[in-house]
mmCIF file of C-alpha atoms in Angstrom:
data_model
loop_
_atom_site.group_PDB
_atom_site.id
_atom_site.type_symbol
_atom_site.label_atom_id
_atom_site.label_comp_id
_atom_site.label_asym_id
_atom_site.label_seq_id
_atom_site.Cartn_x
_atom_site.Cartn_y
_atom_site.Cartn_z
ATOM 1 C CA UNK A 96 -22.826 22.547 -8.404
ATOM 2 C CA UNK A 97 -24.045 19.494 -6.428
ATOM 3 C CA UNK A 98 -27.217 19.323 -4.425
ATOM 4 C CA UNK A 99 -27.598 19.575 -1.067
ATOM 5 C CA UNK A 100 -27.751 16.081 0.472
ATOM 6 C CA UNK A 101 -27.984 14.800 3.965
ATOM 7 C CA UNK A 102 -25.085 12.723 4.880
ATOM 8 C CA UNK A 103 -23.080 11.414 7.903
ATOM 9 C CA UNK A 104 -20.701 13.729 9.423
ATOM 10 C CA UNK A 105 -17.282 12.739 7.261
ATOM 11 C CA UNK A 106 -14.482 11.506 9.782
ATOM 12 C CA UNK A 107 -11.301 13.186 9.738
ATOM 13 C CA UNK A 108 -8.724 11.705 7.222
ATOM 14 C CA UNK A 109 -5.436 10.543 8.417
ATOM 15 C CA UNK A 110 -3.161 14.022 8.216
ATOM 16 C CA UNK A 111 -1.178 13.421 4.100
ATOM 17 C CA UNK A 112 2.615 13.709 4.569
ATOM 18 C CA UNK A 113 4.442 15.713 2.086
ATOM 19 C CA UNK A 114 5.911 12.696 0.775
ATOM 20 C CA UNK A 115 2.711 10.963 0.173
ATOM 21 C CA UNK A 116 1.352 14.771 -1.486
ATOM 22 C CA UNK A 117 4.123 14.237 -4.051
ATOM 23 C CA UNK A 118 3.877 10.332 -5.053
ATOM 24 C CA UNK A 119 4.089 10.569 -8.716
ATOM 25 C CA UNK A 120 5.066 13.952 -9.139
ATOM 26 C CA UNK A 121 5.127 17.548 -7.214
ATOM 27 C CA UNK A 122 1.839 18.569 -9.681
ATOM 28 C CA UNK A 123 -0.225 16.161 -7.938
ATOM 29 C CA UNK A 124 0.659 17.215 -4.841
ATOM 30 C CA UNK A 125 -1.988 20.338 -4.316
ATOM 31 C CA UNK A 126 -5.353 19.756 -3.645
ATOM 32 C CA UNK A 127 -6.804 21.780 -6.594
ATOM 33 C CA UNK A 128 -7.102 21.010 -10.370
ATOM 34 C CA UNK A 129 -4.014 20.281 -12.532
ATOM 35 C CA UNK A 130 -4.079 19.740 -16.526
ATOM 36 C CA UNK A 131 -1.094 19.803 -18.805
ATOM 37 C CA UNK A 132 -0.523 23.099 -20.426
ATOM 38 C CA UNK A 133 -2.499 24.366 -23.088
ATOM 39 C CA UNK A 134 -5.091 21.570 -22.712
ATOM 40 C CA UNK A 135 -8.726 22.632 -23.150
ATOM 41 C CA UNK A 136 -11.083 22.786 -19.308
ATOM 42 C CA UNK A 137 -12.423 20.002 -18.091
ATOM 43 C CA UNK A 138 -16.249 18.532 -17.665
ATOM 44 C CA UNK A 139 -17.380 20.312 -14.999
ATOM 45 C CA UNK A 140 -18.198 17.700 -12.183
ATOM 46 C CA UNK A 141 -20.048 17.037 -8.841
ATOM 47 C CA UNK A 142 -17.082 14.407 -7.823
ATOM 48 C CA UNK A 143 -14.808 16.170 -4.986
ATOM 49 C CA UNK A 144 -11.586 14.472 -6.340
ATOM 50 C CA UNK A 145 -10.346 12.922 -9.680
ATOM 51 C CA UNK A 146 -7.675 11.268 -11.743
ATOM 52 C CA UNK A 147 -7.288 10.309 -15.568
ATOM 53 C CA UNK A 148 -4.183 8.391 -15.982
ATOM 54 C CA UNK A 149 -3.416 6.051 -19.260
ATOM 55 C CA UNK A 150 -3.475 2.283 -17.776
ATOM 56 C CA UNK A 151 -0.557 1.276 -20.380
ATOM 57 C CA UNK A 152 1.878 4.025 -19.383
ATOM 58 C CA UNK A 153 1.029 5.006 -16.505
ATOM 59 C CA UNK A 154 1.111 8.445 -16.990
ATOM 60 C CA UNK A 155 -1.733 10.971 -15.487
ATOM 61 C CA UNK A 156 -3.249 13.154 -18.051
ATOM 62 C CA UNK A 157 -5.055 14.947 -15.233
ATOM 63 C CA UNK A 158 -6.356 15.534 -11.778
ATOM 64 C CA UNK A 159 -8.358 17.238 -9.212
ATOM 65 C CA UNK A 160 -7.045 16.765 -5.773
ATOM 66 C CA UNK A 161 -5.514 13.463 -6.582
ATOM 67 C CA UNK A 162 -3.777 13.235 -3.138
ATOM 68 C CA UNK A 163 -6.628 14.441 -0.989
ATOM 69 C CA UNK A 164 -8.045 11.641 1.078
ATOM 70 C CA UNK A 165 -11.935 10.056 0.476
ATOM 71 C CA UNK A 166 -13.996 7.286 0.839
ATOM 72 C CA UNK A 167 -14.078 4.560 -1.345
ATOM 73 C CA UNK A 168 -17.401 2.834 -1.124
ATOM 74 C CA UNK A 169 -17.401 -0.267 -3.166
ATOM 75 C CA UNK A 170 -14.659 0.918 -5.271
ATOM 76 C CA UNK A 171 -12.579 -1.129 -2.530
ATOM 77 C CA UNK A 172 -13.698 -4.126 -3.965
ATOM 78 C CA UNK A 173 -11.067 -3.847 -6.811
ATOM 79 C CA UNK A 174 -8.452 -3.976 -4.225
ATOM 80 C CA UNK A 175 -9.805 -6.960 -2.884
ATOM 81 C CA UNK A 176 -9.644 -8.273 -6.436
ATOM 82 C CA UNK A 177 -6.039 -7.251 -7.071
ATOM 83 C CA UNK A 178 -4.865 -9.328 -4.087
ATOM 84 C CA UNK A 179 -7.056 -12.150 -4.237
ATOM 85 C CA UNK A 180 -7.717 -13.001 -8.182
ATOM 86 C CA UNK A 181 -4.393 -14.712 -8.326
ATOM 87 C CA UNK A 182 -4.572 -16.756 -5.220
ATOM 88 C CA UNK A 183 -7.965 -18.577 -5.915
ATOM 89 C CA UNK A 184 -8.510 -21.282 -8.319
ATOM 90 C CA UNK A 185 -12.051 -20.339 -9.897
ATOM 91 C CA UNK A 186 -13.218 -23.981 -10.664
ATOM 92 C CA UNK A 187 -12.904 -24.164 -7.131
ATOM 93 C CA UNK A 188 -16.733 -24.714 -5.095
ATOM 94 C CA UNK A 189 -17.161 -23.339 -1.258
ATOM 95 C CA UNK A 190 -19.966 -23.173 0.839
ATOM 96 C CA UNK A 191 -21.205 -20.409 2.474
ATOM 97 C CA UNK A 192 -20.655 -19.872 6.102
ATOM 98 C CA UNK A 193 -23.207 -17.539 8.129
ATOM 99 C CA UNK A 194 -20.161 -15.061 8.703
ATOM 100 C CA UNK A 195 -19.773 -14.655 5.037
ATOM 101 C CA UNK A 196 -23.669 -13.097 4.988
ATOM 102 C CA UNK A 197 -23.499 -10.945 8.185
ATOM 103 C CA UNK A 198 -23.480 -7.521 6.332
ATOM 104 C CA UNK A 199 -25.340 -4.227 6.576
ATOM 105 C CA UNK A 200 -29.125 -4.708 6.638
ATOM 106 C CA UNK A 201 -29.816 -3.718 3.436
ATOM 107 C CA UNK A 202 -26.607 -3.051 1.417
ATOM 108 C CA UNK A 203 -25.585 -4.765 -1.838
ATOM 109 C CA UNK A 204 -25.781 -8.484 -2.282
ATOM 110 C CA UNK A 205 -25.395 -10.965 -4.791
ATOM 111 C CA UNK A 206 -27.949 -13.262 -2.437
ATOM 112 C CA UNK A 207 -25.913 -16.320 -1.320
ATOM 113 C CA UNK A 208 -27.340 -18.779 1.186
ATOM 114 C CA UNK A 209 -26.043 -20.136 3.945
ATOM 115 C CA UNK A 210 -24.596 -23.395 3.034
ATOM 116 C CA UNK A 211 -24.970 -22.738 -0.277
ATOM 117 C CA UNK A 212 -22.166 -24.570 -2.356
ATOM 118 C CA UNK A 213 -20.477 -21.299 -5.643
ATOM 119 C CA UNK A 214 -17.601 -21.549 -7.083
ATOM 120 C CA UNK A 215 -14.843 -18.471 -7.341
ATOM 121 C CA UNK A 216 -15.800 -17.148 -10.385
ATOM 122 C CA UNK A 217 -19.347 -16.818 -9.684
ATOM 123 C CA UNK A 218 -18.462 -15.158 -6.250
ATOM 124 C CA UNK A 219 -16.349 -12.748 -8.395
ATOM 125 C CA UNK A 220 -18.540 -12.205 -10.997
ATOM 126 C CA UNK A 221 -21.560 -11.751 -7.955
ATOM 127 C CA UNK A 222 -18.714 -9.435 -6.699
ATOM 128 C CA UNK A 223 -18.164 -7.172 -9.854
ATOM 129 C CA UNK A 224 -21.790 -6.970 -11.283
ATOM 130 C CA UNK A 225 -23.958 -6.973 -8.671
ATOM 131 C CA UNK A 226 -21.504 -5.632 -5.335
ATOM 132 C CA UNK A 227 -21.966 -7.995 -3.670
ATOM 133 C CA UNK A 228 -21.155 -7.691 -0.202
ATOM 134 C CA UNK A 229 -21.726 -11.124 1.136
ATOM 135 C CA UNK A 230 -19.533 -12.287 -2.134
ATOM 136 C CA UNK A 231 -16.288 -9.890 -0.988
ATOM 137 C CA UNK A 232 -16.582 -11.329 2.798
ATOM 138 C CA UNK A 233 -16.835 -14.720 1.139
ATOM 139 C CA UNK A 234 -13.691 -14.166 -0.906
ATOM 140 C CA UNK A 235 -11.955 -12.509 1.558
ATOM 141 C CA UNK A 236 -12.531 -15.476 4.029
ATOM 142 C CA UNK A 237 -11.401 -18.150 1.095
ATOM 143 C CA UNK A 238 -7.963 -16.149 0.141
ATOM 144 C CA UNK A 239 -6.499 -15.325 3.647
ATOM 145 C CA UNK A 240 -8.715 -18.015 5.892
ATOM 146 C CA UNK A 241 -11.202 -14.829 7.357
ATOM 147 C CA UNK A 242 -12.328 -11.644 6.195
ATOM 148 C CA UNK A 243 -10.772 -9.957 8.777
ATOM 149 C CA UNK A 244 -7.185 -11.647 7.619
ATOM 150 C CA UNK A 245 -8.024 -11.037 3.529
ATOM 151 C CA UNK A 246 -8.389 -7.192 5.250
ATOM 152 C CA UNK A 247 -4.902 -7.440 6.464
ATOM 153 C CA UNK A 248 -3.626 -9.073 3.259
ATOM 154 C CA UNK A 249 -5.352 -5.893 1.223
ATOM 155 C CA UNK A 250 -3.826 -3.748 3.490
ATOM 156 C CA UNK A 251 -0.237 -5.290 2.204
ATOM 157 C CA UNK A 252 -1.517 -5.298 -1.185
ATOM 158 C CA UNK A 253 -2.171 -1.579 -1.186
ATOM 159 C CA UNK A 254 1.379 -0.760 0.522
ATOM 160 C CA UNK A 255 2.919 -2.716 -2.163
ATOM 161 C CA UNK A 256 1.574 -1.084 -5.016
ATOM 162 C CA UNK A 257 2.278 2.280 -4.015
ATOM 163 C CA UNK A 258 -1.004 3.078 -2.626
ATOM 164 C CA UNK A 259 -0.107 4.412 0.835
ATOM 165 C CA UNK A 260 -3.661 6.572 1.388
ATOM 166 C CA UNK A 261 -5.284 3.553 1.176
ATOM 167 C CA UNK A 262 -6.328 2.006 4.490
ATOM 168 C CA UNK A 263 -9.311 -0.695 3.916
ATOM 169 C CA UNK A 264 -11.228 -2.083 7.447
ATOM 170 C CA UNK A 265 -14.130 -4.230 5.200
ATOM 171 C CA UNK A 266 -13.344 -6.320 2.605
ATOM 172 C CA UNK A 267 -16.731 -4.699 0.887
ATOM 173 C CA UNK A 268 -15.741 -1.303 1.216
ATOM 174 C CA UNK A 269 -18.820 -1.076 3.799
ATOM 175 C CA UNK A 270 -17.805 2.424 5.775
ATOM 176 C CA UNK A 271 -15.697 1.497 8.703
ATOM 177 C CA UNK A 272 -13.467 3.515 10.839
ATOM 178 C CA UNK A 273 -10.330 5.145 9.424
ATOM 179 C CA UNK A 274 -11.127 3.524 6.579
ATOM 180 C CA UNK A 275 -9.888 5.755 3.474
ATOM 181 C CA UNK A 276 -8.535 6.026 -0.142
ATOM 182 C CA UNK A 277 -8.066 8.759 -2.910
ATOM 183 C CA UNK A 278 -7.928 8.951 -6.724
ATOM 184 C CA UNK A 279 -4.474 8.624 -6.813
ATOM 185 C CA UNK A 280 -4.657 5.058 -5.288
ATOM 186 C CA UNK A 281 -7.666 4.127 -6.870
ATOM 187 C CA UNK A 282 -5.788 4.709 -10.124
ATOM 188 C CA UNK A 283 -3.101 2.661 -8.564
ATOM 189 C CA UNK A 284 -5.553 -0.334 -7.850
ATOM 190 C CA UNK A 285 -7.261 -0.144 -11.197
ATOM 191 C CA UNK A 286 -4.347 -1.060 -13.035
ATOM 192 C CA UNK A 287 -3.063 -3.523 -11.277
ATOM 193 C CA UNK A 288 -6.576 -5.200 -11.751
ATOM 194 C CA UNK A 289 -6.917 -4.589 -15.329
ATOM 195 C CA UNK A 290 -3.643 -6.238 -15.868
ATOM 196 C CA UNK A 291 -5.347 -9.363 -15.176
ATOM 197 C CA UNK A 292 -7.019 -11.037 -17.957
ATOM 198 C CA UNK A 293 -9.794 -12.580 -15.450
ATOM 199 C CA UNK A 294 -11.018 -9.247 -13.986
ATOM 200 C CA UNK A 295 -11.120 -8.001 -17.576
ATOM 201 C CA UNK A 296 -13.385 -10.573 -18.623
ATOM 202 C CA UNK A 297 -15.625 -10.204 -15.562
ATOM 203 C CA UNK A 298 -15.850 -6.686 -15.772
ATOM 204 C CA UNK A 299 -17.468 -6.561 -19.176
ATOM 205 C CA UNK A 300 -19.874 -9.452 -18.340
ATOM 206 C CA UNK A 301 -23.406 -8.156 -18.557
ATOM 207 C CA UNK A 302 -25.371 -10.792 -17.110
ATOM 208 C CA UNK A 303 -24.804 -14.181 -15.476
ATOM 209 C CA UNK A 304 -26.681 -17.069 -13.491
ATOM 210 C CA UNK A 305 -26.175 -17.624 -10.213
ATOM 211 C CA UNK A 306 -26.888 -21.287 -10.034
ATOM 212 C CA UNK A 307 -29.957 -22.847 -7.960
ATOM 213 C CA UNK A 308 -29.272 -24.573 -4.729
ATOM 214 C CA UNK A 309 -31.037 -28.077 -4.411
ATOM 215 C CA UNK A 310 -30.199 -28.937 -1.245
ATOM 216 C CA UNK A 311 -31.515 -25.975 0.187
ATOM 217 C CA UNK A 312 -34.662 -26.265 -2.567
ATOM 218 C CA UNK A 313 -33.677 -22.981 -3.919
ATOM 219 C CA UNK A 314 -33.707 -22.123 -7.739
ATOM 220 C CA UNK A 315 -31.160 -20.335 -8.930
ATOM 221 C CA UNK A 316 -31.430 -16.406 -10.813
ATOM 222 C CA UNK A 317 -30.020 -14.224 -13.510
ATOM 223 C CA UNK A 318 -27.812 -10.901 -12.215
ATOM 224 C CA UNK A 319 -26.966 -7.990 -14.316
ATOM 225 C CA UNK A 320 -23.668 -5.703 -14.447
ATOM 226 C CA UNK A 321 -24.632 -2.438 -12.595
ATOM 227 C CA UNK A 322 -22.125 -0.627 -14.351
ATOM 228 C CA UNK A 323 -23.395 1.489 -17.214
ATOM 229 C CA UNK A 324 -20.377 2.305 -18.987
ATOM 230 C CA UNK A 325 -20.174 -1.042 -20.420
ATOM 231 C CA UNK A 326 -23.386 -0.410 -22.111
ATOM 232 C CA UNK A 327 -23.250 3.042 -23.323
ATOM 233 C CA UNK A 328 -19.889 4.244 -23.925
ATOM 234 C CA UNK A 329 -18.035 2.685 -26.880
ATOM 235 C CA UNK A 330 -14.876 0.844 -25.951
ATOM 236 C CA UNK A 331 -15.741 0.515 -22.391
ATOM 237 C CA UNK A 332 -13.283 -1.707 -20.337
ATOM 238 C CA UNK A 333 -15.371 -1.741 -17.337
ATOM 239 C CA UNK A 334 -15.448 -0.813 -14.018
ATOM 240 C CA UNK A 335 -16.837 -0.654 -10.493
ATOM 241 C CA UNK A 336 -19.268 1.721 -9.444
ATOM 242 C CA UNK A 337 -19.429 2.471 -5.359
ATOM 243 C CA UNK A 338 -22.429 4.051 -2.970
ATOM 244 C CA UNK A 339 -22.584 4.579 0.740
ATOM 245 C CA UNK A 340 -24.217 8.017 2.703
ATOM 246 C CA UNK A 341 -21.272 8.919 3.952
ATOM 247 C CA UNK A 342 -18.643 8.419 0.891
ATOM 248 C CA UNK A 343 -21.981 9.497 -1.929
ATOM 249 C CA UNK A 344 -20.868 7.949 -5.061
ATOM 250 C CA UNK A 345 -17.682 6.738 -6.051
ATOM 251 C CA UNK A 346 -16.310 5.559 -9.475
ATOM 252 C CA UNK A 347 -13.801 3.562 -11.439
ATOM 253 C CA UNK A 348 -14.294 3.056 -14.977
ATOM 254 C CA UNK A 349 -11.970 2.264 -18.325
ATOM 255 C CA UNK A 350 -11.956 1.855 -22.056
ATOM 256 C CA UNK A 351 -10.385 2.252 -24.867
ATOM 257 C CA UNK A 352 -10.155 4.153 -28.223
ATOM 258 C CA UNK A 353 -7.290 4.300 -30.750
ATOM 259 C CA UNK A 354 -4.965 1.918 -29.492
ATOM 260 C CA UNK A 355 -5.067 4.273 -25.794
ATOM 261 C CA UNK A 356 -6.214 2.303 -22.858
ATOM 262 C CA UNK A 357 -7.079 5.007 -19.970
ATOM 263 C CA UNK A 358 -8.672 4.725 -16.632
ATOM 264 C CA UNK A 359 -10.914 7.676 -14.639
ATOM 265 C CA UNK A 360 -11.409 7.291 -10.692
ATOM 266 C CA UNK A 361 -13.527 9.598 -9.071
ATOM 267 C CA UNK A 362 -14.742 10.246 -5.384
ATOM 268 C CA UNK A 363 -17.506 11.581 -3.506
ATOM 269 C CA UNK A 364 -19.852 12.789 -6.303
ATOM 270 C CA UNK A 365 -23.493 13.262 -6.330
ATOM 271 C CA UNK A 366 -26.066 11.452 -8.912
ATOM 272 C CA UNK A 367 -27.466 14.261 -9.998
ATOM 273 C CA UNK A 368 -27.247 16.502 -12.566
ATOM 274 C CA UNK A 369 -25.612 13.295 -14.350
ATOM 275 C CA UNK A 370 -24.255 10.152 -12.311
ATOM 276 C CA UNK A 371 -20.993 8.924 -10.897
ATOM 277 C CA UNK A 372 -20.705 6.704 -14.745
ATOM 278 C CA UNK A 373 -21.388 9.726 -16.887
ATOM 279 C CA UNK A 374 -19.310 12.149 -14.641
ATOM 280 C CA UNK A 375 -16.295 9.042 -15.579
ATOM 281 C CA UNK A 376 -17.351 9.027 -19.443
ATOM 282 C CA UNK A 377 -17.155 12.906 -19.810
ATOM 283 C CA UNK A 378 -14.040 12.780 -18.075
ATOM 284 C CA UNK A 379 -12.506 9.934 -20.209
ATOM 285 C CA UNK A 380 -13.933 12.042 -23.589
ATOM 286 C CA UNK A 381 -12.420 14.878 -22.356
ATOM 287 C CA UNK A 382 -8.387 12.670 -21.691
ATOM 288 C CA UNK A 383 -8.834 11.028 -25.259
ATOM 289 C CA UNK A 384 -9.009 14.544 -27.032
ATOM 290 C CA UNK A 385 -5.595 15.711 -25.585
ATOM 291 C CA UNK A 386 -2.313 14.642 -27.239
ATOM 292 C CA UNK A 387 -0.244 11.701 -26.453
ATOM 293 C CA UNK A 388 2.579 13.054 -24.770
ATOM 294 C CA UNK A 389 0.241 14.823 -22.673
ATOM 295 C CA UNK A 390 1.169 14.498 -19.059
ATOM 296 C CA UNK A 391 1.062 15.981 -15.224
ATOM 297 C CA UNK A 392 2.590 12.951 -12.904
ATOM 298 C CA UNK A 393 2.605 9.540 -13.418
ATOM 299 C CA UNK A 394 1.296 6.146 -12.030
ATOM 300 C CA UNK A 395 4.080 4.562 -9.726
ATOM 301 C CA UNK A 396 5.241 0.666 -10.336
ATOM 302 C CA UNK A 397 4.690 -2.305 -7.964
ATOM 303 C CA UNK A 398 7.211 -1.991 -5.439
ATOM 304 C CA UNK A 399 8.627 0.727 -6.746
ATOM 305 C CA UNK A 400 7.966 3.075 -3.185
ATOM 306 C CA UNK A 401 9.957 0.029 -1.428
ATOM 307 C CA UNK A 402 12.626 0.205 -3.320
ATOM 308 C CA UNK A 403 12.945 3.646 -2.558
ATOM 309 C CA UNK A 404 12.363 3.430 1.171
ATOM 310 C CA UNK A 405 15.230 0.486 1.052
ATOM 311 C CA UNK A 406 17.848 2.666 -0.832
ATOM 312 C CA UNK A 407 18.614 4.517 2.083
ATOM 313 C CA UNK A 408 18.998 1.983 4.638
ATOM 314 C CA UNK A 409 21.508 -0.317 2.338
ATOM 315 C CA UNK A 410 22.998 3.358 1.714
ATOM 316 C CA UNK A 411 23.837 3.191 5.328
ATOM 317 C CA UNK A 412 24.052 -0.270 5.862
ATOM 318 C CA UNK A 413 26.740 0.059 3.334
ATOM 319 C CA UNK A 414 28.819 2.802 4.697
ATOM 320 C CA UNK A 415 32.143 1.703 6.512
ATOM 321 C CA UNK A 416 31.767 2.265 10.609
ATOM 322 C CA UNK A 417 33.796 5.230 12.143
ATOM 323 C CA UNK A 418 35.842 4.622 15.077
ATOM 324 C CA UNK A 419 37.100 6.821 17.385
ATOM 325 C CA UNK A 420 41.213 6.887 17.665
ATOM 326 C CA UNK A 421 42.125 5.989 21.055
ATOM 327 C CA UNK A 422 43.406 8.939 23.266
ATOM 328 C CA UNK A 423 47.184 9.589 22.996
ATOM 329 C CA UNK A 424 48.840 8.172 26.122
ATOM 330 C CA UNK A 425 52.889 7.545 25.510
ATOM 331 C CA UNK A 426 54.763 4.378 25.761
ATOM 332 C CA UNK A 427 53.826 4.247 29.814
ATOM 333 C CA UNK A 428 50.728 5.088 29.796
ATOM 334 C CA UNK A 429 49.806 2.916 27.062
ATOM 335 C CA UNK A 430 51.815 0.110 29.161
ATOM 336 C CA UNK A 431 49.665 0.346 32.023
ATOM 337 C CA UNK A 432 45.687 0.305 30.263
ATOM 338 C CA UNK A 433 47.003 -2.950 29.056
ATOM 339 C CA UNK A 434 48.005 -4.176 32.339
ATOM 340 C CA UNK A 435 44.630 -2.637 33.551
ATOM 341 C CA UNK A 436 42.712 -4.402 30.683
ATOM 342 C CA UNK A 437 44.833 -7.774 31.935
ATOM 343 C CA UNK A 438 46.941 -8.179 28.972
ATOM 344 C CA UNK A 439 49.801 -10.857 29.980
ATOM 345 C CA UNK A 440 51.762 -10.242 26.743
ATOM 346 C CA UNK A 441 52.857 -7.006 28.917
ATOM 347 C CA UNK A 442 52.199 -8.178 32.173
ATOM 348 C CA UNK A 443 54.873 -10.932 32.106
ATOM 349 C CA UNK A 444 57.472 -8.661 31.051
ATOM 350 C CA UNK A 445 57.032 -5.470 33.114
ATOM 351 C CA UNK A 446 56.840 -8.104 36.190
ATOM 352 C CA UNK A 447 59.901 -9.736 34.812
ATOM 353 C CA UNK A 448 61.544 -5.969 34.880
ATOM 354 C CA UNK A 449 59.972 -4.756 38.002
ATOM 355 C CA UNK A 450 61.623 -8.017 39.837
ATOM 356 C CA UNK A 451 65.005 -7.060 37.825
ATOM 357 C CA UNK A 452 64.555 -3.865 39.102
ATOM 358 C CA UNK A 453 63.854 -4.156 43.128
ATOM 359 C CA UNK A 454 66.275 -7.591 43.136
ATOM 360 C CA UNK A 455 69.025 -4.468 41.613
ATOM 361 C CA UNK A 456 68.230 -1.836 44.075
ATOM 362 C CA UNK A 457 67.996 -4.544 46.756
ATOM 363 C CA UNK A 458 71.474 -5.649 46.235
ATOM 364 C CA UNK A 459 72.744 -1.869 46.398
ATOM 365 C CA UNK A 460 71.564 -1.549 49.746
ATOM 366 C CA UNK A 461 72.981 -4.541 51.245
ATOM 367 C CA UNK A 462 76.124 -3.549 50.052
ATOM 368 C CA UNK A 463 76.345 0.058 50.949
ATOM 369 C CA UNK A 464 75.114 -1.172 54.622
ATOM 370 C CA UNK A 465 78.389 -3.928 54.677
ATOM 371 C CA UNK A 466 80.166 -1.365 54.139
ATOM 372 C CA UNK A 467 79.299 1.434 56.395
ATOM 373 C CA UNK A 468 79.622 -1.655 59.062
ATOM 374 C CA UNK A 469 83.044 -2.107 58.393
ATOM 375 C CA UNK A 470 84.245 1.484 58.445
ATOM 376 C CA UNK A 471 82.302 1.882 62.175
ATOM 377 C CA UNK A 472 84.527 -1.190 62.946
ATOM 378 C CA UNK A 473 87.850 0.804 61.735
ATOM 379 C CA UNK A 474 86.622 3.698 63.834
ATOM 380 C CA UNK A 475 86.106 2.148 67.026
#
C-alpha cells in the first residue's frame, strides 16, 4: 500500500467515452488489472495506473487501468519531444527570452539565462536529463513561434497519434487546468519518441555541459541524467521520470533484453516503499518473463484513429443521393406545374391550342346567331 501523503485536491478528469475505453482493444477498456492468461501476478505497485506494451510491435503485454485518466507531470515532456525533435535543426543557437524562464518558483530547471545564446540539442538534452522547465518553454517557443502555440501543436500531435486522453496546457507538464493523460497514451507517446534516433541518444546521456555564457560573465556547469534506470537496470533505453503534488510521481522508462524492446508507463505512484524507476524496472522484469505471443490489446498506429473516423464520412460521401419521385399528376396536371413553373416549351403550345380552341367555338356562335336571324326574318 502507499503512504498517506498530502496532496492537492485532484480535478475531475474529462468523462472517457466508450470509444476512447476500448482504443486498442475491449481488455483495456476496464479500469482494473488485465494480464494475458495464465501469466504469473504482477509486482505489486504504489502507481494508480499502468501499461507494458513491446515498443517494436506494439502489442500490450499488460495493464492496470490503462484508459483511466491521470496526470502526467513531466512525463509530458516526451510529447513535446515527439512533435518538436523533427522540426528543429540542433546545430541551431537561440537566445533566451525572459518568457522562456517564467516558470514555477522552484520547479525543475536546467538554469538558462536570460539572453543566454544554447543550441537545440543542449536545450533537449537540459530537457531530458535535468527537466528542465525553462528548456521545454524554450523549445516550445522555437518550434511553433510561442509556448502557448508549441501547446497547440502538441495538442495535434497527441490527436494524431492516437492519444485522445491526452490534453497538455504547459509545454513542461507543469499542472494546469484540464490538463490530463493516461498510460495508454503515454505508451502511445513513448514510441513515437523512441523511434527517433536523436531522443534515443539523449535519453541514455548521463552527463553533459551546459556551456558558460561570456557575455553575461557566467561559467558554464556539468548536469546529470535524473533517470536511474539508465544506471541500474541492464539494457535500459531510457526514459523520463515526472513529479508534481498533485500528479505524485509519474514514469516512462524502456530497455531491452533478447532482441525485445518494451516500454512501462506508470501514473500517480508514491516514492516510497521503492520509487516511480524501480516500480518501472519490476514491471519491465516482470513483461520480459512472459512469452512472446503474449498479449491483451495493442498500441494503435499514427493516424490510424483518423482513418477510422474518415471511413464513415467517405462511406457516406460515397453513397448515391435519394430523390423523391414526383407525385403522380396525369397528362393535365402535369401540363399545368410546367406552365406554373414557366416552362415555354408547353406554354407556346397550349396557348397556340387554347387560341385554336376559343377562335373554333367563336366561329360556332356567330354562325348559329346568322342563322337564327334569318329564320326570325322568314317568320315575320
Amino acid at each position: 500500500p502507499a503512504p498517506k501523503v498530502s496532496r492537492p485536491p485532484r480535478p475531475a478528469p474529462p468523462a472517457t467515452t466508450p470509444e476512447q475505453a476500448a482504443v486498442g482493444g475491449e481488455a483495456l477498456a476496464g479500469a482494473g488489472l488485465v494480464v494475458p492468461p495464465g501469466s504469473p501476478a504482477p509486482p505489486a505497485v504504489t502507481a494508480t495506473t499502468w501499461l507494458v506494451a513491446d515498443l517494436d510491435t506494439g502489442e500490450v503485454l499488460g495493464a492496470c487501468g490503462a484508459h483511466v485518466p491521470g496526470t502526467p507531470a513531466s512525463t509530458q515532456k516526451l510529447l513535446l519531444a515527439a512533435t518538436m525533435l523533427s522540426r528543429l535543426d540542433p546545430k541551431h543557437v537561440a537566445v533566451a527570452t525572459r518568457a522562456d524562464l517564467d516558470i514555477e518558483p522552484g520547479s525543475s530547471a536546467v538554469g538558462l539565462l536570460v539572453g543566454g545564446r544554447y543550441s537545440v540539442e543542449t536545450l533537449w538534452l537540459g530537457l531530458l536529463l535535468q527537466s528542465g522547465n525553462d528548456a521545454a518553454n524554450m523549445l516550445a517557443r522555437l518550434g511553433a513561434g510561442s509556448a502557448q502555440a508549441g501547446v497547440a501543436e502538441m495538442n495535434e500531435q497527441a490527436r494524431r497519434l492516437g492519444a485522445g486522453q491526452t490534453h497538455a496546457v504547459t509545454p513542461s507538464g507543469l499542472d494546469g487546468p484540464g490538463q490530463f493523460t493516461s498510460a495508454y497514451d503515454l505508451a502511445l507517446i513513448a514510441r513515437a519518441c523512441f523511434a527517433d534516433a536523436a531522443f534515443r541518444r539523449y535519453a541514455l546521456t548521463e552527463r553533459t555541459q551546459i556551456p558558460a555564457q561570456p557575455a553575461l560573465k557566467k561559467g558554464g556547469f556539468q548536469i546529470q541524467n535524473e533517470n536511474q534506470l539508465i544506471y541500474r537496470y541492464p539494457g535500459a533505453l531510457g526514459g523520463k521520470t515526472g513529479f508534481t503534488e498533485l500528479a505524485r510521481h509519474s514514469y516512462v522508462g524502456a530497455a531491452q533484453r533478447d532482441g525485445r524492446r518494451l516500454v512501462v508507463t506508470l501514473l500517480g505512484a508514491e516514492a516510497r516503499p521503492v520509487r516511480g524507476w524501480q516500480q518501472g524496472a519490476q514491471l519491465l522484469d516482470w513483461a520480459f518473463r512472459l512469452p512472446r505471443d503474449a498479449s491483451v490489446g495493442r498500441l494503435v498506429e499514427p493516424g490510424e484513429r483518423d482513418a477510422e473516423a474518415a471511413e464513415p464520412r467517405q462511406a457516406a460521401a460515397a453513397e448515391p443521393r435519394r430523390t423523391a419521385s414526383p407525385p403522380w399528376r396525369g397528362p393535365a396536371g402535369t401540363a399545368l406545374h410546367r406552365i406554373g413553373d414557366g416552362d415555354w416549351r408547353v406554354i407556346v403550345p397550349v396557348a397556340g391550342l387554347l387560341a385554336l380552341t376559343v377562335g373554333g367555338v367563336a366561329a360556332v356562335l356567330a354562325a348559329r346567331r346568322g342563322r337564327s336571324r334569318r329564320r326570325g326574318r322568314r317568320r315575320a
